[in-house]
Each structure stands twice: as structure tokens, then as C-alpha cells.
Short mmCIF file of C-alpha atoms in Angstrom, two decimals:
data_model
loop_
_atom_site.label_atom_id
_atom_site.label_comp_id
_atom_site.label_asym_id
_atom_site.label_seq_id
_atom_site.Cartn_x
_atom_site.Cartn_y
_atom_site.Cartn_z
CA MET A 1 -23.72 51.93 -20.52
CA ASP A 2 -20.78 52.81 -18.74
CA GLN A 3 -19.06 49.70 -17.76
CA ASN A 4 -15.94 51.20 -15.78
CA GLU A 5 -17.95 50.64 -12.86
CA TYR A 6 -18.74 47.12 -13.46
CA ILE A 7 -15.15 46.38 -14.67
CA SER A 8 -13.69 47.50 -11.20
CA ILE A 9 -15.97 45.77 -9.06
CA LEU A 10 -14.80 42.58 -10.96
CA LYS A 11 -11.04 43.28 -11.00
CA SER A 12 -10.92 44.51 -7.09
CA ASP A 13 -12.61 41.16 -6.06
CA ASP A 14 -15.33 43.21 -4.25
CA HIS A 15 -17.79 40.31 -4.38
CA THR A 16 -20.45 42.49 -1.96
CA SER A 17 -20.57 44.63 -4.77
CA TYR A 18 -21.58 42.00 -7.33
CA GLY A 19 -25.11 42.48 -7.34
CA LYS A 20 -24.75 45.66 -9.18
CA VAL A 21 -23.09 43.54 -12.30
CA TYR A 22 -26.18 41.42 -11.89
CA ASP A 23 -28.54 44.36 -12.14
CA ALA A 24 -26.76 45.85 -14.99
CA TYR A 25 -26.37 42.66 -17.35
CA SER A 26 -28.51 39.90 -15.84
CA GLY A 27 -31.86 41.25 -18.14
CA ALA A 28 -29.62 41.07 -21.37
CA LEU A 29 -28.25 37.45 -20.47
CA TYR A 30 -31.55 36.10 -19.32
CA GLY A 31 -32.92 37.20 -22.53
CA VAL A 32 -30.35 35.67 -24.87
CA ILE A 33 -30.04 32.23 -22.73
CA LEU A 34 -34.39 32.09 -22.47
CA ARG A 35 -34.35 32.65 -26.38
CA MET A 36 -32.14 29.99 -26.95
CA VAL A 37 -33.03 27.19 -24.40
CA ARG A 38 -37.04 28.02 -24.27
CA ASP A 39 -37.40 26.85 -20.88
CA GLU A 40 -37.40 29.55 -17.76
CA SER A 41 -36.24 27.30 -14.99
CA VAL A 42 -33.60 26.12 -17.26
CA ALA A 43 -32.80 29.64 -18.57
CA SER A 44 -32.85 30.66 -14.70
CA GLU A 45 -30.35 27.90 -13.67
CA LEU A 46 -28.28 28.83 -16.78
CA LEU A 47 -27.92 32.34 -15.54
CA GLN A 48 -27.08 31.48 -12.32
CA ASP A 49 -24.18 29.29 -13.73
CA ALA A 50 -23.16 32.17 -16.16
CA PHE A 51 -22.81 34.70 -13.33
CA LEU A 52 -20.72 32.19 -11.05
CA LYS A 53 -18.65 31.66 -14.06
CA ILE A 54 -18.02 35.01 -14.78
CA TRP A 55 -17.14 35.64 -11.10
CA ILE A 56 -14.73 32.91 -11.18
CA ASN A 57 -12.96 33.77 -14.46
CA ARG A 58 -13.00 37.60 -13.91
CA GLU A 59 -9.28 37.74 -14.05
CA ARG A 60 -9.38 36.38 -17.77
CA TYR A 61 -11.45 39.61 -18.83
CA ASP A 62 -9.35 41.78 -20.96
CA PRO A 63 -10.79 45.09 -21.34
CA GLY A 64 -8.14 45.57 -24.07
CA LYS A 65 -9.91 42.81 -26.15
CA GLY A 66 -13.51 44.24 -26.01
CA ARG A 67 -16.38 45.22 -24.19
CA LEU A 68 -17.42 43.57 -20.78
CA TYR A 69 -21.02 42.65 -22.18
CA THR A 70 -19.28 41.02 -25.11
CA TRP A 71 -17.11 38.68 -22.82
CA MET A 72 -20.33 38.02 -20.32
CA ASN A 73 -22.30 37.17 -23.53
CA ARG A 74 -20.33 34.60 -24.54
CA ILE A 75 -19.84 32.66 -21.42
CA ALA A 76 -23.71 32.65 -21.23
CA LYS A 77 -24.31 31.58 -24.79
CA ASN A 78 -21.40 29.16 -24.31
CA LEU A 79 -23.76 27.25 -21.15
CA ALA A 80 -26.84 27.56 -23.18
CA LEU A 81 -25.17 25.53 -26.19
CA ASN A 82 -23.63 23.16 -23.89
CA TYR A 83 -27.03 22.33 -22.44
CA LEU A 84 -28.85 22.48 -25.73
CA ASP A 85 -25.99 19.49 -26.84
CA SER A 86 -26.49 18.08 -23.39
CA LYS A 87 -28.17 14.57 -22.69
CA ALA A 88 -30.34 16.11 -20.56
CA PHE A 89 -32.01 18.50 -22.87
CA LYS A 90 -32.15 15.66 -25.58
CA ASN A 91 -34.01 13.06 -22.87
CA GLN A 92 -36.15 16.30 -21.88
CA SER A 93 -37.07 16.55 -25.56
CA LYS A 94 -37.81 13.27 -25.87
CA ILE A 95 -40.24 12.87 -23.04
CA GLN A 96 -42.22 15.83 -24.38
CA GLU A 97 -42.25 14.32 -27.94
CA ILE A 98 -43.98 11.15 -26.44
CA ASP A 99 -46.69 13.27 -23.95
CA LYS A 100 -46.94 16.71 -24.84
CA SER A 101 -50.13 17.12 -22.76
CA VAL A 102 -48.16 16.18 -19.68
CA PHE A 103 -45.40 18.46 -19.88
CA THR A 104 -44.69 22.20 -20.80
CA VAL A 105 -44.01 21.76 -24.36
CA VAL A 106 -40.13 23.15 -25.17
CA GLU A 107 -40.32 24.05 -29.11
CA PRO A 108 -37.65 23.41 -31.30
CA ARG A 109 -34.45 25.85 -31.76
CA GLY A 110 -35.94 28.22 -34.72
CA LEU A 111 -37.02 31.50 -35.49
CA LEU A 112 -38.13 33.67 -32.61
CA VAL A 113 -39.59 36.53 -34.01
CA ASP A 114 -42.73 35.79 -32.16
CA THR A 115 -41.05 36.64 -28.84
CA LEU A 116 -39.74 40.03 -30.01
CA ASP A 117 -41.72 43.10 -28.87
CA MET A 118 -43.45 44.62 -31.40
CA LYS A 119 -41.59 47.60 -30.53
CA SER A 120 -38.43 46.02 -30.78
CA LYS A 121 -35.95 47.97 -33.07
CA LEU A 122 -35.55 44.68 -34.65
CA MET A 123 -38.87 44.70 -35.97
CA LEU A 124 -37.67 47.50 -38.29
CA LEU A 125 -35.05 45.26 -39.76
CA LYS A 126 -35.94 43.48 -43.05
CA ASP A 127 -37.64 40.02 -42.44
CA LYS A 128 -34.47 38.35 -43.69
CA HIS A 129 -32.05 40.61 -42.11
CA ARG A 130 -33.57 40.19 -38.83
CA ASN A 131 -34.11 36.44 -38.74
CA VAL A 132 -30.45 35.82 -39.56
CA LEU A 133 -29.38 38.08 -36.65
CA ASP A 134 -31.91 36.72 -34.23
CA LEU A 135 -30.49 33.23 -34.82
CA ALA A 136 -26.97 34.33 -34.56
CA TYR A 137 -27.14 36.83 -31.78
CA PHE A 138 -29.90 35.43 -29.57
CA GLN A 139 -30.10 31.89 -30.32
CA GLY A 140 -26.32 31.20 -30.77
CA TYR A 141 -26.48 29.53 -34.41
CA THR A 142 -23.28 29.24 -36.01
CA GLN A 143 -23.16 30.81 -39.60
CA GLN A 144 -23.75 27.16 -41.46
CA GLU A 145 -26.28 26.30 -38.68
CA ILE A 146 -28.35 29.20 -40.00
CA SER A 147 -27.35 28.79 -43.82
CA ASP A 148 -28.96 25.36 -43.32
CA GLU A 149 -31.72 26.62 -41.29
CA LEU A 150 -32.90 29.27 -43.43
CA SER A 151 -31.84 27.43 -46.84
CA MET A 152 -29.77 30.54 -47.80
CA PRO A 153 -26.09 30.28 -48.89
CA LEU A 154 -23.63 30.88 -46.52
CA GLY A 155 -22.06 34.40 -48.13
CA SER A 156 -26.11 35.54 -48.13
CA VAL A 157 -25.84 34.62 -44.45
CA LYS A 158 -22.60 36.72 -43.38
CA SER A 159 -24.13 39.85 -46.01
CA CYS A 160 -26.92 39.56 -44.08
CA ILE A 161 -25.39 39.77 -40.83
CA LYS A 162 -23.52 43.01 -41.98
CA ILE A 163 -26.56 44.74 -43.61
CA ALA A 164 -28.52 44.11 -40.05
CA ILE A 165 -25.92 45.51 -38.04
CA ARG A 166 -25.34 48.53 -40.46
CA ASP A 167 -29.32 48.93 -40.29
CA LEU A 168 -29.36 48.69 -36.59
CA ARG A 169 -26.71 51.23 -36.38
CA LYS A 170 -28.99 53.49 -38.60
CA ILE A 171 -31.92 52.86 -36.65
CA TYR A 172 -30.11 53.71 -33.06
CA PHE A 173 -27.88 56.72 -34.25
CA GLU A 174 -30.37 57.87 -36.83
CA LYS A 175 -33.32 57.26 -34.88
CA ILE A 176 -35.87 59.55 -36.14
CA GLU A 177 -35.56 59.05 -40.20
CA VAL A 178 -35.47 55.52 -39.71
CA TYR A 179 -38.01 55.10 -37.16
CA SER A 180 -40.42 57.24 -39.32
CA LYS A 181 -40.11 54.92 -42.08
CA ALA A 182 -40.42 52.16 -40.21
CA THR A 183 -43.18 53.31 -38.15
CA ILE A 184 -45.35 53.95 -41.28
CA SER A 185 -44.06 50.76 -42.48
CA PHE A 186 -45.59 48.99 -39.36
CA LEU A 187 -48.87 51.10 -39.41
CA ILE A 188 -49.58 50.29 -43.01
CA THR A 189 -49.09 46.55 -42.46
CA ILE A 190 -51.41 46.69 -39.29
CA PHE A 191 -53.83 48.59 -41.41
CA PHE A 192 -54.07 45.68 -44.29
CA MET A 193 -54.13 43.34 -41.99
CA MET B 1 -6.02 43.09 -46.28
CA THR B 2 -6.54 46.65 -45.58
CA LYS B 3 -8.50 48.52 -42.99
CA LYS B 4 -11.31 49.59 -45.33
CA GLU B 5 -11.54 45.70 -46.58
CA ILE B 6 -11.71 44.52 -43.38
CA ILE B 7 -14.55 46.96 -42.34
CA GLU B 8 -16.29 46.02 -45.43
CA SER B 9 -15.83 42.11 -45.25
CA GLY B 10 -18.17 42.07 -42.03
CA VAL B 11 -15.78 40.03 -40.26
CA LEU B 12 -15.93 42.37 -37.20
CA GLU B 13 -19.43 41.90 -36.83
CA GLN B 14 -18.96 38.02 -37.19
CA TYR B 15 -16.52 38.50 -34.04
CA VAL B 16 -18.66 40.47 -31.98
CA LEU B 17 -21.27 37.83 -32.28
CA GLY B 18 -19.00 34.95 -31.81
CA LEU B 19 -19.48 33.14 -35.21
CA LEU B 20 -15.93 32.97 -36.15
CA GLU B 21 -13.45 30.10 -35.73
CA ASN B 22 -10.57 30.13 -33.35
CA ASP B 23 -7.95 31.42 -36.15
CA GLU B 24 -10.28 33.55 -37.60
CA GLU B 25 -10.34 35.60 -34.27
CA ALA B 26 -6.78 35.19 -33.77
CA GLN B 27 -6.36 36.81 -37.08
CA VAL B 28 -9.07 39.75 -36.22
CA LEU B 29 -7.07 40.07 -32.98
CA SER B 30 -3.58 40.66 -35.01
CA TRP B 31 -5.58 43.20 -37.25
CA LEU B 32 -6.62 45.10 -34.08
CA GLU B 33 -3.09 45.35 -33.35
CA LYS B 34 -2.08 46.21 -36.76
CA TYR B 35 -4.50 49.13 -36.86
CA PRO B 36 -5.35 50.74 -33.62
CA ASP B 37 -8.38 52.67 -35.06
CA LEU B 38 -10.19 49.59 -36.25
CA ARG B 39 -10.89 49.23 -32.30
CA ASP B 40 -13.21 52.34 -32.44
CA HIS B 41 -15.09 50.51 -35.29
CA LEU B 42 -15.02 47.41 -33.29
CA ILE B 43 -16.17 49.16 -30.25
CA GLY B 44 -18.96 50.94 -31.90
CA ILE B 45 -20.46 47.45 -33.11
CA GLU B 46 -20.35 45.79 -29.75
CA THR B 47 -21.79 48.86 -28.04
CA LEU B 48 -24.85 48.38 -30.66
CA MET B 49 -25.04 45.26 -29.85
CA GLU B 50 -24.84 45.41 -26.20
CA GLN B 51 -27.38 47.98 -26.53
CA ILE B 52 -29.82 45.89 -28.71
CA ALA B 53 -29.28 42.84 -25.92
CA LEU B 54 -30.29 45.28 -23.15
CA ASP B 55 -33.27 46.69 -25.21
CA GLU B 56 -34.61 42.57 -25.40
CA SER B 57 -33.93 42.12 -21.97
CA ILE B 58 -36.20 39.76 -20.18
CA GLU B 59 -36.66 39.85 -16.70
CA PRO B 60 -35.06 36.74 -14.65
CA PRO B 61 -37.03 35.23 -12.07
CA PRO B 62 -36.72 37.65 -9.01
CA GLU B 63 -34.90 34.69 -6.57
CA ALA B 64 -31.95 34.42 -9.12
CA ARG B 65 -30.15 37.12 -7.97
CA GLN B 66 -30.08 36.33 -4.35
CA ASN B 67 -29.02 32.66 -5.61
CA VAL B 68 -26.11 34.08 -7.57
CA LEU B 69 -24.89 36.44 -4.83
CA ASP B 70 -25.12 33.46 -2.01
CA ARG B 71 -23.49 31.11 -4.69
CA VAL B 72 -20.43 33.83 -4.99
CA GLU B 73 -20.79 34.18 -1.59
CA ALA B 74 -20.41 30.68 -0.70
CA GLU B 75 -17.38 30.35 -3.59
CA MET B 76 -15.43 33.39 -1.62
CA ASN B 77 -15.79 31.69 1.65
CA SER B 78 -15.05 28.15 0.63
CA ARG B 79 -11.92 29.57 -1.52
CA LYS B 80 -10.11 31.72 1.55
CA PRO B 81 -10.03 28.78 3.79
CA GLU B 82 -9.25 26.53 1.10
CA LYS B 83 -6.41 28.54 -0.20
CA GLY B 84 -4.97 29.17 3.20
CA SER B 85 -5.84 25.57 4.10
CA ASN B 86 -4.14 24.32 0.87
CA SER B 87 -1.17 26.49 1.34
CA PHE B 88 -0.62 25.37 5.10
CA LEU B 89 -1.17 21.82 4.19
CA GLN B 90 1.51 22.31 1.57
CA SER B 91 3.86 23.80 3.91
CA LEU B 92 3.04 20.78 6.27
CA GLY B 93 3.80 18.57 3.32
CA TRP B 94 7.14 20.14 2.65
CA ILE B 95 7.76 19.88 6.12
CA ALA B 96 6.81 16.47 6.47
CA ALA B 97 8.58 15.47 3.21
CA GLY B 98 11.86 17.20 4.52
CA ILE B 99 12.01 15.38 7.91
CA CYS B 100 11.20 12.42 6.36
CA LEU B 101 14.17 12.89 3.93
CA LEU B 102 16.49 13.93 6.88
CA ALA B 103 15.37 10.95 8.70
CA ALA B 104 15.61 8.37 5.99
CA GLY B 105 19.14 10.17 5.76
CA MET B 106 19.67 9.60 8.94
CA LEU B 107 18.24 5.90 9.12
CA TRP B 108 20.36 4.93 6.12
CA SER B 109 23.37 6.68 7.76
CA SER B 110 22.80 5.01 11.07
CA ASN B 111 22.24 1.60 9.26
CA LYS B 112 25.47 2.01 7.50
CA ASN B 113 26.96 2.81 10.60
CA VAL B 114 25.56 -0.37 12.30
CA ILE B 115 25.89 -2.74 9.29
CA SER B 116 29.80 -1.83 9.41
CA GLU B 117 29.80 -2.32 13.27
CA LEU B 118 28.25 -5.63 12.94
CA GLU B 119 31.11 -6.42 10.26
CA THR B 120 33.43 -5.72 12.59
CA LEU B 121 31.85 -7.60 15.44
CA LYS B 122 31.33 -10.33 13.34
CA SER B 123 35.37 -10.17 12.37
CA ASP B 124 36.05 -9.67 16.24
CA LYS B 125 34.14 -12.68 16.99
CA ALA B 126 35.41 -14.71 14.47
CA ILE B 127 39.26 -13.91 15.80
CA LEU B 128 37.86 -14.46 19.49
CA GLU B 129 36.37 -17.73 18.43
CA LYS B 130 39.48 -18.94 16.79
CA SER B 131 41.51 -17.50 19.69
CA CYS B 132 39.45 -19.23 22.20
CA ALA B 133 39.76 -22.42 20.16
CA GLU B 134 43.19 -22.02 19.78
CA GLU B 135 43.38 -21.35 23.82
CA ARG B 136 40.86 -24.45 24.61
CA LYS B 137 43.35 -26.46 22.41
CA ALA B 138 46.53 -25.24 24.03
CA SER B 139 44.50 -25.56 27.52
CA ASP B 140 43.82 -29.21 26.61
CA GLU B 141 47.09 -29.82 25.49
CA ASN B 142 48.51 -28.08 29.09
CA ARG B 143 46.44 -30.14 31.28
CA ARG B 144 47.17 -33.49 28.92
CA LEU B 145 51.05 -32.55 29.67
CA LEU B 146 50.37 -32.08 32.99
CA ASP B 147 48.71 -35.15 33.68
CA LEU B 148 51.48 -37.16 31.46
CA TYR B 149 54.28 -35.26 33.86
CA GLU B 150 52.46 -36.41 36.68
CA SER B 151 51.47 -40.07 35.63
CA GLU B 152 53.46 -42.61 37.41
CA VAL B 153 52.70 -45.07 34.30
CA PHE B 154 54.44 -42.78 31.84
CA THR B 155 58.26 -42.43 31.69
CA THR B 156 59.53 -39.08 30.46
CA VAL B 157 62.88 -38.74 28.27
CA ALA B 158 63.98 -35.40 27.09
CA LEU B 159 65.73 -35.31 23.91
CA GLU B 160 68.82 -33.00 23.59
CA GLY B 161 69.36 -31.20 20.43
CA THR B 162 72.59 -31.17 18.79
CA GLU B 163 74.01 -27.36 17.88
CA ASN B 164 71.49 -26.18 15.53
CA TYR B 165 68.60 -27.63 17.73
CA SER B 166 69.79 -26.13 21.02
CA ASN B 167 66.83 -24.00 21.33
CA SER B 168 64.49 -26.75 20.48
CA ARG B 169 62.79 -29.09 23.07
CA ALA B 170 61.09 -32.63 22.45
CA VAL B 171 59.90 -34.97 25.44
CA VAL B 172 59.06 -38.68 24.89
CA PHE B 173 56.35 -39.99 26.95
CA TRP B 174 56.57 -43.74 27.41
CA ASN B 175 53.99 -45.91 28.98
CA ASN B 176 55.13 -49.79 28.71
CA GLN B 177 51.96 -50.91 30.88
CA ASP B 178 49.58 -49.43 28.48
CA ARG B 179 51.83 -49.32 25.28
CA VAL B 180 51.23 -45.99 24.19
CA ALA B 181 53.98 -43.09 23.70
CA TYR B 182 53.70 -39.39 22.81
CA LEU B 183 56.11 -36.68 21.91
CA ASN B 184 55.74 -33.40 22.81
CA CYS B 185 58.10 -30.90 20.77
CA VAL B 186 58.62 -27.46 21.31
CA ARG B 187 60.40 -24.59 19.13
CA PHE B 188 61.37 -26.70 16.35
CA PRO B 189 61.75 -24.94 13.13
CA LYS B 190 60.10 -25.42 9.73
CA PRO B 191 62.19 -28.64 8.17
CA PRO B 192 63.83 -27.77 4.77
CA ASP B 193 61.09 -27.96 1.97
CA GLY B 194 60.28 -31.67 0.69
CA HIS B 195 61.74 -32.85 4.17
CA ILE B 196 59.85 -34.13 7.70
CA TYR B 197 61.06 -34.67 11.10
CA GLN B 198 60.96 -38.55 11.96
CA ILE B 199 61.67 -40.16 15.58
CA TRP B 200 63.24 -43.55 15.55
CA VAL B 201 63.90 -46.10 18.30
CA ASP B 202 66.71 -48.34 18.93
CA VAL B 203 65.23 -51.82 19.73
CA ASP B 204 67.76 -54.51 20.06
CA GLY B 205 70.40 -53.11 17.91
CA GLU B 206 67.35 -51.85 15.31
CA MET B 207 66.52 -48.22 14.28
CA LEU B 208 62.51 -48.42 13.89
CA SER B 209 60.22 -45.24 13.01
CA THR B 210 57.73 -44.52 15.67
CA GLY B 211 56.28 -41.39 13.57
CA THR B 212 57.15 -38.37 11.81
CA PHE B 213 55.94 -34.79 12.72
CA SER B 214 56.30 -31.23 10.95
CA GLY B 215 57.57 -29.40 14.18
CA GLU B 216 54.79 -27.38 14.52
CA GLY B 217 54.51 -28.45 18.50
CA GLY B 218 51.85 -30.05 20.32
CA LEU B 219 51.15 -33.61 21.46
CA ILE B 220 51.78 -36.49 19.04
CA GLU B 221 50.99 -39.95 19.44
CA LEU B 222 53.86 -42.32 18.72
CA ARG B 223 54.01 -46.07 17.90
CA HIS B 224 54.95 -48.17 20.86
CA TYR B 225 57.82 -50.22 20.94
CA ASP B 226 59.02 -52.54 24.00
CA ARG B 227 62.97 -52.42 25.03
CA ILE B 228 63.61 -49.21 23.65
CA THR B 229 67.55 -48.56 24.27
CA SER B 230 67.60 -44.99 22.63
CA LEU B 231 65.58 -42.36 21.02
CA ASN B 232 66.52 -40.29 17.70
CA ILE B 233 65.48 -37.73 15.76
CA THR B 234 66.29 -37.28 12.29
CA ILE B 235 65.54 -35.31 9.32
CA GLU B 236 63.93 -37.20 6.21
CA LYS B 237 62.86 -36.75 2.81
CA GLY B 238 59.47 -36.95 1.62
CA GLN B 239 56.73 -38.24 4.26
CA GLY B 240 59.74 -40.09 6.24
CA SER B 241 62.03 -43.16 5.31
CA ASP B 242 62.55 -46.77 6.22
CA HIS B 243 65.96 -46.14 7.53
CA PRO B 244 67.51 -43.07 9.54
CA ASP B 245 69.65 -40.75 7.86
CA VAL B 246 72.09 -40.52 10.43
CA SER B 247 73.78 -37.43 8.75
CA ASN B 248 70.79 -35.58 9.51
CA LEU B 249 70.62 -36.14 13.10
CA ILE B 250 69.41 -33.69 15.15
CA MET B 251 68.53 -34.98 18.44
CA ASN B 252 69.04 -37.97 20.64
CA THR B 253 69.04 -39.43 23.74
CA GLN B 254 69.41 -42.71 25.73
CA VAL B 255 66.73 -44.64 27.64
#
């Protein structure tokens, strides 16, 4: 994605064009936030907070330090993590534990593989690698938390992240070869189920 | 670490995923400055992760977009006047502070002047009061002298000074009816240290003291005697003597 247009909007203070930035990145950020908080209304509120915070702090974005999305993603993740650490979230979780029949169930944080589209390229990764990447990238886990969650040594977590990204690079940039292998693998799995 | 070691360590992937501590992030940033082409590798990872996030997008609720734009609009509108207002208020504040400072300075200066003027006035008032008191005293004495001069019951006797006291003047008012007597002395010099003026009367051949004075002027009440034949003023040691020192006689007259 060519980010220059969006950076120009932020740097020119042209808030009337901010809708373009929203259109370009809201889905990606909402996907990350929703996977973390697992509540649509909360995720929607956090997404709006994130875009407001991005606008307010736009002068702090330094293109020399990384891509715009990376910076926006961190803001959104931090808001979601703050919410998960908040009293509001903890109280809500307690209420739902008391009467699950009345309220919408909020699942505890954990693997979200079932929320990934089967067509997702992430499905082409090995389970172990995909799980680690899912927790790290989509759910804001620290490496130590992933280690604890998956009962995996910290060194292995770091290796998994590196390998998962290396494999994804192959999937994205050498898509034909990897896809064919993955597709065959996927079809075989389906066939035997 | 070499560039190759950095790439193989996976730390750049961890950096993009936001998994590093602050000090580790700072280390990565310093490597990026040291090895500029590491940035291409980093951008490759960032672009890939961005693409994955876009692929894994979930459509947010439709109302969220307008809400975001409304909030941004409100934020911008609230900031502009706020900035202006703040700036205006700040300027106003500085002006007010300046005026207050100036006023305080003027007040201080004015107050200082007023205090100074008040001190001067107090001093002048004290001088005037003293002067008035002196004038009043002088006026009272003059009135009293006039009364004594005009009185028919007082006999007035002027004493003549010797050569050294030719400028001095002493007048005695004698009242045999009421048995009172007064001395008015004018232009007497200060007596020598340890001495005093003493006035004597001659009664039946005996010199009797009727009083002492320092020569500062004014009416002095004297002791009254009957049958006086002369009045004499001498200079005596200490607070006066029982017998006159005739060698120090400065004035005398027969009555």
C-alpha cells in the first residue's frame, strides 16, 4: 500500500481528508482490536479512540522510524491492552462469570484460530508458528506471556516468530509454490476429516 | 553484532511486532543508523505484517467512521478557539500582570513618598507645637508682666547692672499687701560653671536671700520680706549661699 498520501494528510493537518486514512486502515486495526477484546461494541469504541489518538498525535509520527501502519497499530494495541488491564474489563468478566445466560459471553484471551478465515494465508503456517504469531501480532501478548500460554520456552517463542514471518514472506512473495503445497495439505486434511 | 547476525537473530521481527523492551528498541534504532540498509529489511517485514493485517481485516461497524470524523472535527474546532483564547488570555494575563506590577511599583513609590511626607509633617507639627507652646508661654508671661506693671498693689523696682552686666535687665515686683514678689530677668548670660545667680534683700541691715535663678529669663517667684531697703544680685557657688559674696555683686538698687 502506498502510504505517502495518508502521511501527507496527517502532516498537512487536513482533517477533512482523514476519512481516507480511516478507510485504508480501519479494517486492519479493527481486526486486531476485536481479536484482543472480543467484544464488538468495545472494539468499536476503542477503534474510534485509536483514530482520534492517531490524529491528535500525528506530529509524533516519524516516517524515518517505520511505516505508518506499524505506528498506528501500536497505538491501537496499547489502547486495547489498557482496556484489558482496566477495572471495567475485569468487572465485566466477573459479571459474566456469575451469569453467563444473561450476558454475551466474553471468552478469555487465548488462541483465536477459529476466527481466522480458512482462506487466510496464516492457515498455511504450521500450527505452532501460527499460534505464536496470532498471540503476538493480533492479541498483543508479550513473548513471556506467549511462553506461559503455550508452555513453550522463551527461546522457542522467538524462533517461532522469526520462522512464521519468514514463511509468510515466502507465502506472500513466492505465493504459487507455497500455496500449492498448502492447498494440497489443506485438501488432504479436509478429505480425511 | 554484525548486520547478518542482527537479521538472523529475529530481533527486527520482534521490533515490528512491538515485542521489545524500551532499551532493546533503542538498540534496534541505533543499529538502523549504523547499518542503513537494515532499514530495507525492516521495511520488508513491516510491509509484510501490514499486508497480513489488511488481509485479516474485519469491517468495523459503519457508524464508527462518522463518529471518528465527528470527534476529530470537534477536536479541531475546540482547539482553534482554545489556542486563540489561550493565547489571548495569556496575553491578557501578561498585560494584567504588567499593569499590576506597575501599579504596585507606583503604589510603593507613592506610599514611600506619603510616608516621607507624613514624617516631615509630624516633625513640622512637633516644631509648631513646641513653638506654639513657647509662644503661649511667652504670651502668658507677657500678659502676666503687663498685669504686674499695670497693678496698683505691686511696686516695680528695676535693678541696675554693673559694667559687665549693663545689657542685662532685672525687674522686681513687690507686693506688701499680698506679701508676694516676682523677678523678671532679661538677657542674663549663663553663670560660670558651678555657680548660680542669687537675689538678696536688705532688711534691717541684714542681707537675706529671696531666691536663686539661672538667668534663662521669665518670671521667678521670690520670697517676700517686709521693710526691705535694697535689692542685690550676686553670683554664688553651687545652689546658693547663706551669705552673699559681695565680691560677685552684679546688680543692686535701693528701694
